[in-house]
Tab-separated table of C-alpha atoms in Angstrom:
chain	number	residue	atom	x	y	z
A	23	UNK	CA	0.000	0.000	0.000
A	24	UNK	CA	1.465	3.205	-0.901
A	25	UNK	CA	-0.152	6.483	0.925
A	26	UNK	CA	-0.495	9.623	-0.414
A	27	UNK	CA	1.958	12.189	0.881
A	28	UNK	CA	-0.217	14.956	2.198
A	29	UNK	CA	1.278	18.557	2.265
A	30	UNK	CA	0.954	19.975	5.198
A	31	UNK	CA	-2.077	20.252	7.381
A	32	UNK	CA	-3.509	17.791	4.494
A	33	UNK	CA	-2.004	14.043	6.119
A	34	UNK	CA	-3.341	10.829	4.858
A	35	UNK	CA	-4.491	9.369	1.979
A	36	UNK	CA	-8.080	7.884	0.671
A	37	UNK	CA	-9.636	6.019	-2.239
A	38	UNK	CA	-12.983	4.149	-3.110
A	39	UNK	CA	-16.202	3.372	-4.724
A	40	UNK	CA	-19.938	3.091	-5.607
A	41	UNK	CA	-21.868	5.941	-5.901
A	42	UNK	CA	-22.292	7.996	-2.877
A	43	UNK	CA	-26.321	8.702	-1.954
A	44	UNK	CA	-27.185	12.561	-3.023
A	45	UNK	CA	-24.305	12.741	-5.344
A	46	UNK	CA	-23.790	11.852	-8.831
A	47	UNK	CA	-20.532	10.076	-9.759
A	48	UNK	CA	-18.685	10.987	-12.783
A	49	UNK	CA	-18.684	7.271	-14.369
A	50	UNK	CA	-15.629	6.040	-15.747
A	51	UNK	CA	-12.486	8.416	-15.656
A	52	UNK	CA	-11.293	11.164	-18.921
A	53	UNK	CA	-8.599	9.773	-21.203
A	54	UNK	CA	-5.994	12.149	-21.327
A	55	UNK	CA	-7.117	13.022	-24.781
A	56	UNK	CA	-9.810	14.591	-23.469
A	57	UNK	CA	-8.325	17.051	-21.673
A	58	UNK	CA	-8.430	20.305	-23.241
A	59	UNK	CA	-6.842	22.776	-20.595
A	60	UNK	CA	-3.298	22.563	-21.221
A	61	UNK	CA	-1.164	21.415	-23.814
A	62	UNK	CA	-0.554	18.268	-24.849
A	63	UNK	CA	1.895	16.003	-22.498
A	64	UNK	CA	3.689	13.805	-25.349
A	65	UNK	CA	4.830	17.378	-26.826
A	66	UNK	CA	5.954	19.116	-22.933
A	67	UNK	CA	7.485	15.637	-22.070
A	68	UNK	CA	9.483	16.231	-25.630
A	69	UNK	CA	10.820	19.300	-24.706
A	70	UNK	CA	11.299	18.640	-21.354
A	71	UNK	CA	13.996	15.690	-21.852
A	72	UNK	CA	15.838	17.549	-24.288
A	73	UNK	CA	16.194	20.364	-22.012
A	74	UNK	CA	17.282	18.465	-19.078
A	75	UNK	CA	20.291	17.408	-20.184
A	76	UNK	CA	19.861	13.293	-20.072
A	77	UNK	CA	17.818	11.364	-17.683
A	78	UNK	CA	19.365	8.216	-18.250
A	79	UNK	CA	22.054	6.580	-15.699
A	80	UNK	CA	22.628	6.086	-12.546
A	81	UNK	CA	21.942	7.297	-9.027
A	82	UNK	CA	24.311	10.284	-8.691
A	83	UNK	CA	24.396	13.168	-6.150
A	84	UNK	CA	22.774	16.623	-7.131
A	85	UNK	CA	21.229	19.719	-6.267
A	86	UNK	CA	18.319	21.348	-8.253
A	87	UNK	CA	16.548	24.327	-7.190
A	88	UNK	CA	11.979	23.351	-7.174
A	89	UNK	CA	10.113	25.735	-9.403
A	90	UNK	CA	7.186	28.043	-8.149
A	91	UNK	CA	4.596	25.311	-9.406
A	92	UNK	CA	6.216	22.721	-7.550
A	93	UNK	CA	4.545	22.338	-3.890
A	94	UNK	CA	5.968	21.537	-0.566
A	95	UNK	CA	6.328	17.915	0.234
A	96	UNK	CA	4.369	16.537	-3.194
A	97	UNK	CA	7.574	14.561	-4.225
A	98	UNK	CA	7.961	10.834	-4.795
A	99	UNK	CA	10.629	8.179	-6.091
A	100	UNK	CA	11.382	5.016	-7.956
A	101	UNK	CA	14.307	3.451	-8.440
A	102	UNK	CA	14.331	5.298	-11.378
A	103	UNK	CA	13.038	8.862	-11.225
A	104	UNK	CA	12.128	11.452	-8.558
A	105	UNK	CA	8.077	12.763	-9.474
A	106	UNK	CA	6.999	16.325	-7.950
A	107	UNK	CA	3.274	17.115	-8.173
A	108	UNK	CA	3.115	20.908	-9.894
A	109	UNK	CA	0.126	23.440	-9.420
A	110	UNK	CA	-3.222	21.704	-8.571
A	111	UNK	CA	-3.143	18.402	-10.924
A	112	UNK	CA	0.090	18.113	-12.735
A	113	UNK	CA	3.578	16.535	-12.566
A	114	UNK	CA	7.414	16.727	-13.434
A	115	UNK	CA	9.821	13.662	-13.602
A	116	UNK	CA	13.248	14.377	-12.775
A	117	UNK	CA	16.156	12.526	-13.506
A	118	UNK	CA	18.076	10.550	-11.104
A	119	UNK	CA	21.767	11.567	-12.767
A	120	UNK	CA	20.957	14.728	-12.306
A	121	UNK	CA	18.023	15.746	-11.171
A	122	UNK	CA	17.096	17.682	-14.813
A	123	UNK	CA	13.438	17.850	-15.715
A	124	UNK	CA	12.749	14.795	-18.057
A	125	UNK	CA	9.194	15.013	-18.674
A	126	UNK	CA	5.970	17.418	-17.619
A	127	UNK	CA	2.378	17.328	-16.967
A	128	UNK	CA	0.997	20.479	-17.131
A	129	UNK	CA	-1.812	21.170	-14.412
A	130	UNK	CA	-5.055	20.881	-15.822
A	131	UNK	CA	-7.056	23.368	-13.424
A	132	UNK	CA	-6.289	26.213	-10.311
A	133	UNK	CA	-6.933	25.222	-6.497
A	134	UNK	CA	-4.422	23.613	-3.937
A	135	UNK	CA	-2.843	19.853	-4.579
A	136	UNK	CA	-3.653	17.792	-1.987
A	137	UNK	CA	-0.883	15.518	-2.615
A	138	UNK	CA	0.909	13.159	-4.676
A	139	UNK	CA	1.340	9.029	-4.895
A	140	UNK	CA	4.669	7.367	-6.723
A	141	UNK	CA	3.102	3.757	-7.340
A	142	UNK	CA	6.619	1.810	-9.408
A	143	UNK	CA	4.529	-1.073	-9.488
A	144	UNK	CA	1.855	0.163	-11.638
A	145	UNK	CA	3.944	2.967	-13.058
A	146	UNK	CA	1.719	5.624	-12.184
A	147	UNK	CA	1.524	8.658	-10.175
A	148	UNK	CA	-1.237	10.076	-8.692
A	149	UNK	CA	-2.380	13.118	-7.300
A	150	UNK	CA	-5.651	15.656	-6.449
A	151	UNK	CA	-6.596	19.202	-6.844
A	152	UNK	CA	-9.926	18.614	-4.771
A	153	UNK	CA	-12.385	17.994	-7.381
A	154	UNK	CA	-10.440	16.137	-9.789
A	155	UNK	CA	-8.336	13.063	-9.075
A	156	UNK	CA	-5.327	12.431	-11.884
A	157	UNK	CA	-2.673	10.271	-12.602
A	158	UNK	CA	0.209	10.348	-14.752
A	159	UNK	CA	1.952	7.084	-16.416
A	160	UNK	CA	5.719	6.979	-15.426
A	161	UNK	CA	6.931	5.316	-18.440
A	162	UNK	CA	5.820	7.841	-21.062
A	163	UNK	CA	5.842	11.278	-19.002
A	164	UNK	CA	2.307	11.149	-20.454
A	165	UNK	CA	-1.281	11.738	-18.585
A	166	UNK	CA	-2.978	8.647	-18.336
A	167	UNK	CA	-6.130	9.418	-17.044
A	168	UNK	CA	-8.817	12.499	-15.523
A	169	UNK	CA	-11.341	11.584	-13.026
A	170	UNK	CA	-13.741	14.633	-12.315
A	171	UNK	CA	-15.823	15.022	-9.583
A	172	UNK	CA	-19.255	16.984	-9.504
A	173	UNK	CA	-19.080	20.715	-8.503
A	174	UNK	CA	-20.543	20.419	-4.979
A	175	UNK	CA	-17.986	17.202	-4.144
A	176	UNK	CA	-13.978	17.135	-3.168
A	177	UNK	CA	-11.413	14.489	-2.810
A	178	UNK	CA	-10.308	14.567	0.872
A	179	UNK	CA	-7.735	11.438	0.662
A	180	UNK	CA	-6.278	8.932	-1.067
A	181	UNK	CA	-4.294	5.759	-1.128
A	182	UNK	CA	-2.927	3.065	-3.984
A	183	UNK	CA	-2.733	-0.250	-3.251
A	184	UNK	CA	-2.633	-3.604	-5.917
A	185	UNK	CA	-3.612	-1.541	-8.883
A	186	UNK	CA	-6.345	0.431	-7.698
A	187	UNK	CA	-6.724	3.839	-6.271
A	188	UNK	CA	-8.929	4.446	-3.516
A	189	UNK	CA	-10.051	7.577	-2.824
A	190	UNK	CA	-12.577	9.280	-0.068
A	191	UNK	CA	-14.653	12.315	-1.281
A	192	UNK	CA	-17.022	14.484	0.437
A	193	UNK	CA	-19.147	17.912	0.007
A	194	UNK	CA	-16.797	20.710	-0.432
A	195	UNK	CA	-19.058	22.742	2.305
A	196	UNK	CA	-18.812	21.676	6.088
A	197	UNK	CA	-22.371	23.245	6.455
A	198	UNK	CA	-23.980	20.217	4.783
A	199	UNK	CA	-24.578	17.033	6.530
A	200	UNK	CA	-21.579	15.166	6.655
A	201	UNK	CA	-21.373	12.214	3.454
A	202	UNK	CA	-18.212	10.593	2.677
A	203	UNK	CA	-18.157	8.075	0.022
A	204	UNK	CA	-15.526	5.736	-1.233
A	205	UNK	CA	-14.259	5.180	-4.601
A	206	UNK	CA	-12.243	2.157	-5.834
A	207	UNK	CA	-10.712	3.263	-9.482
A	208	UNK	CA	-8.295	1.407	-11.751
A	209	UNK	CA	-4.907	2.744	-11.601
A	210	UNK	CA	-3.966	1.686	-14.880
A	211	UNK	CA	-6.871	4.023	-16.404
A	212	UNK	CA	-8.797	5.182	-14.024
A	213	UNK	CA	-12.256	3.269	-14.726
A	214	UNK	CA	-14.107	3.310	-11.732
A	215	UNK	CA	-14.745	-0.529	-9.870
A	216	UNK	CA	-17.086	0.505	-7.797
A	217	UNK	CA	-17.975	3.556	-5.275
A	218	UNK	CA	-20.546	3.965	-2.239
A	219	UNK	CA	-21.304	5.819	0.820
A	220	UNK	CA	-19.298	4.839	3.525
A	221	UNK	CA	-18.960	5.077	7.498
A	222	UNK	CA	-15.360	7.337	7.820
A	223	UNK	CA	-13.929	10.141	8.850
A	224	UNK	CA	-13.234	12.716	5.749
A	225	UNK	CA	-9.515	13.625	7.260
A	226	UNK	CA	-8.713	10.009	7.903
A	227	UNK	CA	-6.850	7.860	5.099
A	228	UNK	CA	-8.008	4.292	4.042
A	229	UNK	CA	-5.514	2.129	4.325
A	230	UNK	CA	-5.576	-0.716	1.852
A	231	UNK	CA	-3.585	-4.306	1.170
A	232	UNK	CA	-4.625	-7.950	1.077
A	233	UNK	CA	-7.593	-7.206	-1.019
A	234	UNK	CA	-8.991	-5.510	1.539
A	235	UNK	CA	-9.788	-1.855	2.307
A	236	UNK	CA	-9.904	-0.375	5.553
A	237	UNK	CA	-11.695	2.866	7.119
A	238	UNK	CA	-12.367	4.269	10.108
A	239	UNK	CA	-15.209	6.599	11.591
A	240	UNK	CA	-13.081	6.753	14.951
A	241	UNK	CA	-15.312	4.525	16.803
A	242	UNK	CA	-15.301	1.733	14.481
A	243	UNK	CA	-13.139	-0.032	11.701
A	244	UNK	CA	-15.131	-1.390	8.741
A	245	UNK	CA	-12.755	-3.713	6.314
A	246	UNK	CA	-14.056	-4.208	2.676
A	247	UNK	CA	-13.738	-6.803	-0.203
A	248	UNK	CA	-11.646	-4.456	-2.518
A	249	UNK	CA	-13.438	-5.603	-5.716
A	250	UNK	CA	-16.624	-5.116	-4.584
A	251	UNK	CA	-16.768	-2.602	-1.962
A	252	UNK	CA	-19.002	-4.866	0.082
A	253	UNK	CA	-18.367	-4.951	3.917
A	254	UNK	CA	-16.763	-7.779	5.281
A	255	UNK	CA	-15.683	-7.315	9.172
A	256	UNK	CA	-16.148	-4.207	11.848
A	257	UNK	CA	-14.353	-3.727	14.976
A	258	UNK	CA	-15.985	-4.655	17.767
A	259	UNK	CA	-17.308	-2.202	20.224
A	260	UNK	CA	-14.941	-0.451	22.595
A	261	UNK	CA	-12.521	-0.658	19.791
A	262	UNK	CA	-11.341	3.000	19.513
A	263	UNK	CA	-9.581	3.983	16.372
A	264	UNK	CA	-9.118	7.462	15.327
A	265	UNK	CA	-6.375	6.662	13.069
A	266	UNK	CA	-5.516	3.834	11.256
A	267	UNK	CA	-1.510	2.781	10.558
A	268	UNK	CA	-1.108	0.450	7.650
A	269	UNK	CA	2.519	-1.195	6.480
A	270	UNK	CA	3.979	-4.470	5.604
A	271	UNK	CA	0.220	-6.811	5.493
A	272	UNK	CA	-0.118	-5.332	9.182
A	273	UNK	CA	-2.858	-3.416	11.017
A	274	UNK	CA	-3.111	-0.719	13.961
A	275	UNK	CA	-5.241	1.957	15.569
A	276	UNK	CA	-3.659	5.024	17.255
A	277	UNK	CA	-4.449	8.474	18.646
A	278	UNK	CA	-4.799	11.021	15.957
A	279	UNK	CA	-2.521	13.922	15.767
A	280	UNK	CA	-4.805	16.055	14.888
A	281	UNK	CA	-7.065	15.894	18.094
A	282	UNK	CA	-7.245	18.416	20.440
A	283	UNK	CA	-7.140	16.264	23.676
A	284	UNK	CA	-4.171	15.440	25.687
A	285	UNK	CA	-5.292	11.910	26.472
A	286	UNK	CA	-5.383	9.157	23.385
A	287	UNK	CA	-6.607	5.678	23.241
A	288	UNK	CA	-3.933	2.812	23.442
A	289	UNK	CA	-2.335	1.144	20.502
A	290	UNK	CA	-3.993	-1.825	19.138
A	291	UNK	CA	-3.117	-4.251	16.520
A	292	UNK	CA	-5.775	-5.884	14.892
A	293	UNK	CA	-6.275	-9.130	12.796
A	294	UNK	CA	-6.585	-8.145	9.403
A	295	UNK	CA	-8.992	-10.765	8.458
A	296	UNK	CA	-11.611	-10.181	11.075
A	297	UNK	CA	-10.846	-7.134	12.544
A	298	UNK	CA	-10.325	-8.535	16.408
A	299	UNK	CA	-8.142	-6.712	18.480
A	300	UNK	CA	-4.368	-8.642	18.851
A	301	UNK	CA	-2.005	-8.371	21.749
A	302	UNK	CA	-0.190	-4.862	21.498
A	303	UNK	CA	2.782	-3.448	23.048
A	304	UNK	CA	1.767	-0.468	25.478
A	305	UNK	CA	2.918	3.002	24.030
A	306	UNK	CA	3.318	5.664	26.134
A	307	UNK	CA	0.902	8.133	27.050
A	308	UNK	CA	2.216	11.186	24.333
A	309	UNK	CA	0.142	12.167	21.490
A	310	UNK	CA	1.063	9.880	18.191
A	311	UNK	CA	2.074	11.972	15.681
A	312	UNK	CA	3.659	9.962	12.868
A	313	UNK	CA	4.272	6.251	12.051
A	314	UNK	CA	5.673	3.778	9.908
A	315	UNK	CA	5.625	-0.251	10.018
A	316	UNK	CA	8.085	-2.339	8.269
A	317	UNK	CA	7.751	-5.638	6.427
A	318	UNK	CA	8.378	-7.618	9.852
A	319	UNK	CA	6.311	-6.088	11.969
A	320	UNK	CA	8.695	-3.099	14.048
A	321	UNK	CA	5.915	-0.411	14.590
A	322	UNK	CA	8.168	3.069	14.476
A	323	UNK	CA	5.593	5.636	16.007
A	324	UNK	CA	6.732	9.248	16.696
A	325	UNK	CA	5.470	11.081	20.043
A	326	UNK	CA	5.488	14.012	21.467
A	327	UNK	CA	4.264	16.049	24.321
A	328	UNK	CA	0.603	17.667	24.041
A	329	UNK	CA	1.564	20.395	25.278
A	330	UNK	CA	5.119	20.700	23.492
A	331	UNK	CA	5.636	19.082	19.865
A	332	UNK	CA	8.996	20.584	19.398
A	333	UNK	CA	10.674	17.582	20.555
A	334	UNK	CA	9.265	13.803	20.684
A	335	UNK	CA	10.748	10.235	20.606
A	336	UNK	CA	11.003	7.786	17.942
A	337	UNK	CA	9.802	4.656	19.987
A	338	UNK	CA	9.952	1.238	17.832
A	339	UNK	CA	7.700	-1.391	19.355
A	340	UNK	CA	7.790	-4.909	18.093
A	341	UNK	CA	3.818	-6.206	16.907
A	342	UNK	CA	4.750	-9.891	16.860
A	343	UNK	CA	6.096	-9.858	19.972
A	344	UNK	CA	4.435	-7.099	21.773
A	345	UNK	CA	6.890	-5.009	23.334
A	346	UNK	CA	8.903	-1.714	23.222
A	347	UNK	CA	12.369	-2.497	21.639
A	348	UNK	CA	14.439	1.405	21.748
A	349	UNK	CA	13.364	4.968	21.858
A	350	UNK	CA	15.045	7.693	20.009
A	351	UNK	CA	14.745	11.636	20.857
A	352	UNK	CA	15.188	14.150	18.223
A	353	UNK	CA	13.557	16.894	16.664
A	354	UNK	CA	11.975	15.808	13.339
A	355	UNK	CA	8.740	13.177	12.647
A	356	UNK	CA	10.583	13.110	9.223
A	357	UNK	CA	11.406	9.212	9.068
A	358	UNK	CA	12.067	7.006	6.295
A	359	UNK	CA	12.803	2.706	6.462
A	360	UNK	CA	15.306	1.757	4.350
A	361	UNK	CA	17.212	-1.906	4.003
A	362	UNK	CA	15.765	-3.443	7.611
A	363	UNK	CA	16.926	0.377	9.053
A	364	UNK	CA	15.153	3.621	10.187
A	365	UNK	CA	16.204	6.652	9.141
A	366	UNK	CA	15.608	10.350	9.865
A	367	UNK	CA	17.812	13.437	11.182
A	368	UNK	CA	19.621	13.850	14.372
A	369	UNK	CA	17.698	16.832	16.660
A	370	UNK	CA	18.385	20.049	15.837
A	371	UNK	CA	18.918	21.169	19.763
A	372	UNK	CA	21.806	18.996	20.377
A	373	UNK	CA	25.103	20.791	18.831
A	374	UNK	CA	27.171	17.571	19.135
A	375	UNK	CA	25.056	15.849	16.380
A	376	UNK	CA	22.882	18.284	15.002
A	377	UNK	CA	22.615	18.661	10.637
A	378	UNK	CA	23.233	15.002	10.124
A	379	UNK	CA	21.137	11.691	8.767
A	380	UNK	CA	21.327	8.691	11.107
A	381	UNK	CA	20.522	5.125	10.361
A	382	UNK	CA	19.475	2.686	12.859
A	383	UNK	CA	18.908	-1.011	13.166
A	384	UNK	CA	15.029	-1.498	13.497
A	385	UNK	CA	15.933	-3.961	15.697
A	386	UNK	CA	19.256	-3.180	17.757
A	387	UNK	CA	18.568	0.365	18.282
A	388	UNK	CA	21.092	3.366	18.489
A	389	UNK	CA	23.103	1.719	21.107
A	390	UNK	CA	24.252	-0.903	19.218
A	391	UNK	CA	27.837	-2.280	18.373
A	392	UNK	CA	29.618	-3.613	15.453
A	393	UNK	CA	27.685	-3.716	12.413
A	394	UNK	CA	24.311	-3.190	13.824
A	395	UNK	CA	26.029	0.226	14.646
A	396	UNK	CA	23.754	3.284	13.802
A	397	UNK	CA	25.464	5.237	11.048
A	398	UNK	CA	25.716	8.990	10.204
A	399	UNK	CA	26.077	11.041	7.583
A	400	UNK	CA	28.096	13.791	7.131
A	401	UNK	CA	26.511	17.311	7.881
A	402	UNK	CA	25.175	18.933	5.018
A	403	UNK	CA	23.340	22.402	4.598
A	404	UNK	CA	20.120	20.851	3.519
A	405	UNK	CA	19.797	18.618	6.276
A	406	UNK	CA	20.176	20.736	9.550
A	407	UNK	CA	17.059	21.474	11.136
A	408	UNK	CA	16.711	24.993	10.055
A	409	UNK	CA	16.230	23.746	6.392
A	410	UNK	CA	13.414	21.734	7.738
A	411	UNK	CA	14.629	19.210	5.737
A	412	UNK	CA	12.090	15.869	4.262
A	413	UNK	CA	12.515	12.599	2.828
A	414	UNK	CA	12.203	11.626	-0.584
A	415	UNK	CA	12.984	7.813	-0.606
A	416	UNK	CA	13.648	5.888	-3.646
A	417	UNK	CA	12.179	2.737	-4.181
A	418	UNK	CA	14.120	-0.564	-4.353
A	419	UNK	CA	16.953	-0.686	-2.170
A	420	UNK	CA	18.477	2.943	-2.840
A	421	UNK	CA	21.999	3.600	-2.432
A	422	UNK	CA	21.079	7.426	-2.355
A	423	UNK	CA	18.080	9.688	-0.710
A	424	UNK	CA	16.665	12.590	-1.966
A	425	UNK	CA	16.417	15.691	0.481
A	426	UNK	CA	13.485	18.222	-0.217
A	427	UNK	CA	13.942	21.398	2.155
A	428	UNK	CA	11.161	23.701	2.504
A	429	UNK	CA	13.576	26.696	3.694
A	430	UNK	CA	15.165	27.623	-0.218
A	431	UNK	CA	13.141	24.885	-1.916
A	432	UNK	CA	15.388	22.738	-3.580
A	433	UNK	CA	15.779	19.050	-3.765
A	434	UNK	CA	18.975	17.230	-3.169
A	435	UNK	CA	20.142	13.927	-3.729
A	436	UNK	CA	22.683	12.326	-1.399
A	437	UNK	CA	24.241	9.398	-0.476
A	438	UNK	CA	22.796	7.254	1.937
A	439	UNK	CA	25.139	7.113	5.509
């Protein structure tokens, strides 16, 4: 499952369908022939990749400076090309040798991007400027398809997961009863597999994997058959779940960050299959505000004070054997996972180590010897915490990272410590 990165204030991710009651759906998605408001892709992509100056061979290190159209933290990466969502709907693929503009997507309306997904698998990208969801196809540097919604509706979140993009909409006023519907659409060309009204919260993300698709409503987690849409399991009650935290075929409920309380409900794993709640390490009592789950299980959850979300820890618990394994402090809920390590940037308030990358053993920790060891980078101007430096993780298993700072936006690419 691959979440949509959210810029900021805008977290999370959504997808799904049947049609929602009181609103019409837009039927199957635009080709990108259709689309008459900007010019067409095959002829920007042309110009764009003889302008950039090659965007064939390897990973190298680079610095390019982000254009005006290019938003804050919209930026994916395969193995073989970093993506940036531009304006409301469009894209630009950068090279990896260099980091040159290779191909373009013009944007297709005006509004705020809500985001952008890098799916390798289906070679797409995918993004939303509220009422239209789009993706791009990352062979070509061509659109691939235009999915529309009706004037009175807006994408809220979405997610891609096993081919299909899954996306929650809702009315674009908050004075109308609340209706959020889910959409299920095929990533390869956007035809829509099915869409209905659903039980979840409009700011929450699906999660999706298995052939399942999960929401929540905060007091209840409803898991669907991801051809269908039909319901399949809910929580049971007592089950609290204002946020859902998807990775690696596993499944947990958390505190929301965005909640205004200083108390939050307890982790809790639960069985994908049937929703029942699983033996969970106890967190700590902080407010969740990020997290990240890797392929065998290590639950990396970021938490800080209520009161003071300056500084927090990076505590990794371990959800097949429920316990607490390490706890790192720093500065940052910028995180990555990369090759069976965690990585993200030393705090910014301690001068011995501050401006650096570290990398550290999911399992061993940052106290560990030999070569479990964590490992730093050197110090570099785009990753001290003034930069405000974020992530931009290729896929595979990357030699390099790309660094998008939101202080001078640039991106740079550098290589992993």
């Amino acid at each position: 499952m691959r979440r949509v990165r959210m810029t900021h204030g805008v977290m999370g991710a959504v997808l799904f369908g049947v049609m929602a009651t009181g609103c019409s759906g837009s039927g199957d998605a635009r080709s990108a022939e259709t689309t008459t408001a900007s010019p067409p892709a095959s002829a920007s992509a042309s110009a764009a990749t003889q302008s950039s100056g090659g965007g064939q061979g390897p990973w190298r290190a680079w610095t390019k400076d982000l254009s005006g159209s290019e938003g804050v933290q919209v930026c994916g990466a395969t193995a073989h090309q970093v993506v940036c969502a531009t304006g409301a709907d469009g894209f630009v693929g950068r090279s990896r040798t260099d980091g040159g503009i290779t191909w373009t997507v013009p944007t297709t309306t005006s509004g705020k991007n809500l985001g952008l997904v890098v799916d390798k698998a289906a070679e797409r990208a995918v993004t939303s400027g509220g009422r239209t969801l789009r993706a791009a196809n990352l062979r070509t540097g061509k659109a691939a398809w235009s999915h529309p919604l009706p004037v009175d509706r807006v994408y809220t979140q979405f997610v891609t997961a096993e081919g299909i993009v899954y996306a929650l909409d809702a009315w674009s006023s908050f004075d109308r009863e609340p209706s959020v519907a889910l959409g299920a659409y095929r990533e390869s060309d956007g035809k829509t597999l099915w869409h209905r009204t659903v039980d979840a919260k409009r700011s929450e993300s699906p999660a999706a994997f298995g052939g399942r698709v999960y929401t929540t409503d905060s007091s209840k987690v409803t898991a669907r058959d991801a051809r269908t849409g039909d319901a399949l399991a809910t929580t049971t009650s007592g089950t609290k779940c204002p946020h859902l935290i998807a990775g690696g075929g596993y499944l947990v409920c958390s505190g929301s960050a965005y909640t205004a309380e200083d108390t939050f409900p307890p982790l809790r794993r639960l069985d994908p299959g049937d929703l029942r709640p699983l033996a969970t390490a106890k967190a700590t009592d902080e407010k969740p505000e990020r997290a990240l789950i890797s392929a065998d299980g290590v639950l990396m959850l970021f938490e800080v004070s209520p009161e003071d979300s300056s500084v927090g820890d990076w505590n990794a618990y371990d959800l097949n054997h429920p316990k607490k394994l390490w706890s790192y402090s720093t500065t940052t809920d910028q995180a990555g996972l990369v090759g069976g390590r965690f990585l993200t940037f030393t705090p910014r308030n301690d001068r011995a180590v501050r401006g650096h990358m570290i990398s550290i053993d999911l399992h061993a920790g940052p106290h560990a010897k030999g070569a479990a060891a964590p490992r730093m980078s050197p110090a570099y101007p785009e990753t001290v915490g003034s930069a405000y430096p974020a992530f931009v993780l290729p896929g595979g298993d990357p030699d390099y990272v790309v660094i998008e700072t939101m202080v001078h936006h640039i991106l740079r690419s550098l290589p992993l410590p």
